[in-house]
């Protein structure tokens, strides 16, 4: 209910997923009457169970407000359905901060995890077409042990979600040697390096912002503040270039003709740089999987988020991730 | 001498600038025999003075190493020519950290400036076609007073370099309200807001990574670490999309034909997203202007950096910037 486009977009997205994946069923959380009407219109009644929830967490609610009004919201109800085992995974287009807080409070952190993270997929020149970056959750601070845990969780995600047997992990930093200076980054680099063999990943060391979409790494580890800035800067750049591209092809009669000729190629390009196609941040480190879709998600985006959720459930990765984190507990974990 | 492509690219760039701007003269620093040969080949002898410098600061030298070998390098010599008034501005493709350290040591900081900054131009949907962002210098830490000074210097740069009478300043942060948490960012926001009227700029408040290339701001203020990550992430994204674009247009015979038809439009697009066209970071806060060109700069990039250097010299902006910083000294400046 909390997405920018309301429940109609969600039901439209579900409709696409349902026709592509005959085996999955959906539990929709929100005002029963409204959802029922939408579901009937799409002829999805036999695939969808509706759980009535009259309240909504809004985009401008602070996470603490969302927690206070908590029960009775569609977001709470969706998380609850994962908590009690009715659902295998929750997908939400709502307020990210609220979703993270509610998920953490209700699902609780995995044993040994101090700070859960949000991992996103980033289009790249990798064979798999995307890299994983975490954390992008805008959290204020990550110390060296948090960054080590992000490396472990990111490696597990890449291995189980994308079949990369021995993922390459990089730690995001700035370029100039002299300034590789934040103490927690140097310490984190040592810690991650020491754990690479045991956790079956390859540590490639520090990487820079321009390496994020490259084939040099599979997983980029950073704190939530820096990750959020990098992600949004890249999104802004992609949007700027899309605008320039549109202008360029509307510029003259010849270029419009060219657009017609190049239609399928342009469409393929557009799909590759379209953030809706790789929609879905995954919360790592909780007892249960939560996929965060963009707030402005449309049917295409929702379907992409559901697809990711399905992949994760089928690979049973959250159990494997839990085992991985538990196997390597940094020395001062319990401080 | 320290650029990736060596002095031939520099002389080729100078040659372009020289033919476009009949009034400027050049002082080239480096091994005399080698430069003399290149200059004669380009028939530039009447426009260029060569200052012999046998040593080179390399890309992988640490700034402290560069400072130790200092005198006798082409970088040192170029900065010295600004220091003693022979040159109006220095342009270098060399090692950024070394250039910043040598410039700071030899030119010294402007009165009242605690931490000089590197400002870059960022393609945007602004009427001027680009926004200014600072600092991108990879410096480890900026406190609230440093960020206020960046706002003042950035405003002065936008006003004098790009004729924006009342620049709009934004402070880079992450999106979610709850996590607008780094204390120095909150304090910096208050400080910048308080000084907006006196310093004749408009403070638009916090902006996010996707606002950097937007028409919401003219100047984006951030610490060097975050700025460097944002800049490199955007560069990586632009490069990724250029690669996708190339693939898309090579995909079929029809799309190749389309490429021919759309040639001028594609070329215009390519120019707009080509980082070489907006090449040139400017060091702000020193007694003298230094323009940092990309290490991998080719003739086009060098010419762009020289063009920027010329604009800055003609607008006499460094004197105006000095006056602006001196007029507003934060209370604890001398601590």
PDB file of N, CA, C and O in Angstrom, chain B residues 112 114 143-149 152 187-188 190-192 194-195 198 325-335:
ATOM      1  N   UNK B 112      42.520  32.405   5.906  1.00  0.00           N
ATOM      2  CA  UNK B 112      41.207  31.942   6.364  1.00  0.00           C
ATOM      3  C   UNK B 112      40.822  30.564   5.863  1.00  0.00           C
ATOM      4  O   UNK B 112      39.882  29.971   6.382  1.00  0.00           O
ATOM      5  N   UNK B 114      41.175  26.658   5.662  1.00  0.00           N
ATOM      6  CA  UNK B 114      41.817  25.613   6.450  1.00  0.00           C
ATOM      7  C   UNK B 114      42.167  24.414   5.570  1.00  0.00           C
ATOM      8  O   UNK B 114      43.169  23.760   5.774  1.00  0.00           O
ATOM      9  N   UNK B 143      35.209  18.792   8.409  1.00  0.00           N
ATOM     10  CA  UNK B 143      34.271  19.122   9.471  1.00  0.00           C
ATOM     11  C   UNK B 143      33.306  20.211   8.989  1.00  0.00           C
ATOM     12  O   UNK B 143      33.330  20.614   7.826  1.00  0.00           O
ATOM     13  N   UNK B 144      32.437  20.676   9.876  1.00  0.00           N
ATOM     14  CA  UNK B 144      31.377  21.588   9.456  1.00  0.00           C
ATOM     15  C   UNK B 144      31.927  22.912   8.923  1.00  0.00           C
ATOM     16  O   UNK B 144      31.380  23.496   7.986  1.00  0.00           O
ATOM     17  N   UNK B 145      33.040  23.371   9.485  1.00  0.00           N
ATOM     18  CA  UNK B 145      33.614  24.622   8.997  1.00  0.00           C
ATOM     19  C   UNK B 145      34.260  24.469   7.630  1.00  0.00           C
ATOM     20  O   UNK B 145      34.185  25.367   6.788  1.00  0.00           O
ATOM     21  N   UNK B 146      34.877  23.300   7.395  1.00  0.00           N
ATOM     22  CA  UNK B 146      35.419  23.023   6.062  1.00  0.00           C
ATOM     23  C   UNK B 146      34.285  23.035   5.040  1.00  0.00           C
ATOM     24  O   UNK B 146      34.417  23.606   3.958  1.00  0.00           O
ATOM     25  N   UNK B 147      33.162  22.399   5.393  1.00  0.00           N
ATOM     26  CA  UNK B 147      32.044  22.320   4.454  1.00  0.00           C
ATOM     27  C   UNK B 147      31.467  23.709   4.177  1.00  0.00           C
ATOM     28  O   UNK B 147      31.080  24.017   3.049  1.00  0.00           O
ATOM     29  N   UNK B 148      31.430  24.557   5.208  1.00  0.00           N
ATOM     30  CA  UNK B 148      30.994  25.948   4.991  1.00  0.00           C
ATOM     31  C   UNK B 148      31.943  26.653   4.019  1.00  0.00           C
ATOM     32  O   UNK B 148      31.500  27.346   3.089  1.00  0.00           O
ATOM     33  N   UNK B 149      33.235  26.466   4.207  1.00  0.00           N
ATOM     34  CA  UNK B 149      34.194  27.098   3.292  1.00  0.00           C
ATOM     35  C   UNK B 149      34.048  26.571   1.867  1.00  0.00           C
ATOM     36  O   UNK B 149      34.173  27.327   0.904  1.00  0.00           O
ATOM     37  N   UNK B 152      31.265  28.471   0.329  1.00  0.00           N
ATOM     38  CA  UNK B 152      31.663  29.827  -0.050  1.00  0.00           C
ATOM     39  C   UNK B 152      32.532  29.807  -1.312  1.00  0.00           C
ATOM     40  O   UNK B 152      32.323  30.588  -2.245  1.00  0.00           O
ATOM     41  N   UNK B 187      25.210  20.149  11.426  1.00  0.00           N
ATOM     42  CA  UNK B 187      25.792  21.428  11.835  1.00  0.00           C
ATOM     43  C   UNK B 187      26.200  22.240  10.610  1.00  0.00           C
ATOM     44  O   UNK B 187      25.969  23.448  10.539  1.00  0.00           O
ATOM     45  N   UNK B 188      26.810  21.569   9.629  1.00  0.00           N
ATOM     46  CA  UNK B 188      27.231  22.263   8.411  1.00  0.00           C
ATOM     47  C   UNK B 188      26.026  22.867   7.703  1.00  0.00           C
ATOM     48  O   UNK B 188      26.085  23.999   7.201  1.00  0.00           O
ATOM     49  N   UNK B 190      23.253  23.958   9.006  1.00  0.00           N
ATOM     50  CA  UNK B 190      22.864  25.178   9.714  1.00  0.00           C
ATOM     51  C   UNK B 190      23.817  26.329   9.387  1.00  0.00           C
ATOM     52  O   UNK B 190      23.391  27.447   9.092  1.00  0.00           O
ATOM     53  N   UNK B 191      25.121  26.057   9.441  1.00  0.00           N
ATOM     54  CA  UNK B 191      26.128  27.090   9.175  1.00  0.00           C
ATOM     55  C   UNK B 191      25.989  27.670   7.764  1.00  0.00           C
ATOM     56  O   UNK B 191      26.020  28.891   7.568  1.00  0.00           O
ATOM     57  N   UNK B 192      25.827  26.779   6.779  1.00  0.00           N
ATOM     58  CA  UNK B 192      25.728  27.232   5.387  1.00  0.00           C
ATOM     59  C   UNK B 192      24.468  28.074   5.218  1.00  0.00           C
ATOM     60  O   UNK B 192      24.482  29.131   4.587  1.00  0.00           O
ATOM     61  N   UNK B 194      22.929  29.847   7.466  1.00  0.00           N
ATOM     62  CA  UNK B 194      23.090  31.159   8.123  1.00  0.00           C
ATOM     63  C   UNK B 194      23.902  32.134   7.277  1.00  0.00           C
ATOM     64  O   UNK B 194      23.734  33.348   7.376  1.00  0.00           O
ATOM     65  N   UNK B 195      24.806  31.620   6.466  1.00  0.00           N
ATOM     66  CA  UNK B 195      25.702  32.491   5.700  1.00  0.00           C
ATOM     67  C   UNK B 195      25.229  32.772   4.280  1.00  0.00           C
ATOM     68  O   UNK B 195      25.894  33.499   3.544  1.00  0.00           O
ATOM     69  N   UNK B 198      24.486  36.713   3.339  1.00  0.00           N
ATOM     70  CA  UNK B 198      25.711  37.512   3.305  1.00  0.00           C
ATOM     71  C   UNK B 198      26.589  37.152   2.110  1.00  0.00           C
ATOM     72  O   UNK B 198      27.212  38.018   1.499  1.00  0.00           O
ATOM     73  N   UNK B 325      36.053  34.523   1.031  1.00  0.00           N
ATOM     74  CA  UNK B 325      36.389  33.681   2.177  1.00  0.00           C
ATOM     75  C   UNK B 325      36.800  34.548   3.363  1.00  0.00           C
ATOM     76  O   UNK B 325      36.393  34.304   4.505  1.00  0.00           O
ATOM     77  N   UNK B 326      37.569  35.596   3.074  1.00  0.00           N
ATOM     78  CA  UNK B 326      38.046  36.471   4.147  1.00  0.00           C
ATOM     79  C   UNK B 326      36.886  37.184   4.830  1.00  0.00           C
ATOM     80  O   UNK B 326      36.928  37.461   6.031  1.00  0.00           O
ATOM     81  N   UNK B 327      35.802  37.452   4.071  1.00  0.00           N
ATOM     82  CA  UNK B 327      34.691  38.235   4.624  1.00  0.00           C
ATOM     83  C   UNK B 327      33.877  37.436   5.642  1.00  0.00           C
ATOM     84  O   UNK B 327      33.208  37.992   6.490  1.00  0.00           O
ATOM     85  N   UNK B 328      33.890  36.120   5.526  1.00  0.00           N
ATOM     86  CA  UNK B 328      33.118  35.297   6.461  1.00  0.00           C
ATOM     87  C   UNK B 328      34.020  34.259   7.087  1.00  0.00           C
ATOM     88  O   UNK B 328      34.292  33.222   6.490  1.00  0.00           O
ATOM     89  N   UNK B 329      34.502  34.552   8.261  1.00  0.00           N
ATOM     90  CA  UNK B 329      35.369  33.594   8.937  1.00  0.00           C
ATOM     91  C   UNK B 329      34.585  32.966  10.080  1.00  0.00           C
ATOM     92  O   UNK B 329      34.129  33.666  10.967  1.00  0.00           O
ATOM     93  N   UNK B 330      34.415  31.662   9.997  1.00  0.00           N
ATOM     94  CA  UNK B 330      33.643  31.005  11.055  1.00  0.00           C
ATOM     95  C   UNK B 330      34.259  31.275  12.431  1.00  0.00           C
ATOM     96  O   UNK B 330      35.483  31.442  12.536  1.00  0.00           O
ATOM     97  N   UNK B 331      33.436  31.279  13.469  1.00  0.00           N
ATOM     98  CA  UNK B 331      33.878  31.663  14.798  1.00  0.00           C
ATOM     99  C   UNK B 331      35.136  30.926  15.275  1.00  0.00           C
ATOM    100  O   UNK B 331      36.053  31.559  15.791  1.00  0.00           O
ATOM    101  N   UNK B 332      35.190  29.613  15.054  1.00  0.00           N
ATOM    102  CA  UNK B 332      36.319  28.868  15.615  1.00  0.00           C
ATOM    103  C   UNK B 332      37.406  28.601  14.582  1.00  0.00           C
ATOM    104  O   UNK B 332      38.131  27.637  14.653  1.00  0.00           O
ATOM    105  N   UNK B 333      37.473  29.489  13.583  1.00  0.00           N
ATOM    106  CA  UNK B 333      38.430  29.320  12.510  1.00  0.00           C
ATOM    107  C   UNK B 333      39.871  29.190  12.998  1.00  0.00           C
ATOM    108  O   UNK B 333      40.663  28.444  12.454  1.00  0.00           O
ATOM    109  N   UNK B 334      40.191  29.919  14.043  1.00  0.00           N
ATOM    110  CA  UNK B 334      41.606  29.961  14.435  1.00  0.00           C
ATOM    111  C   UNK B 334      41.977  28.895  15.458  1.00  0.00           C
ATOM    112  O   UNK B 334      43.094  28.852  15.937  1.00  0.00           O
ATOM    113  N   UNK B 335      41.012  28.071  15.771  1.00  0.00           N
ATOM    114  CA  UNK B 335      41.328  27.021  16.737  1.00  0.00           C
ATOM    115  C   UNK B 335      42.299  26.003  16.148  1.00  0.00           C
ATOM    116  O   UNK B 335      42.247  25.723  14.979  1.00  0.00           O
TER     117      UNK B 335
END
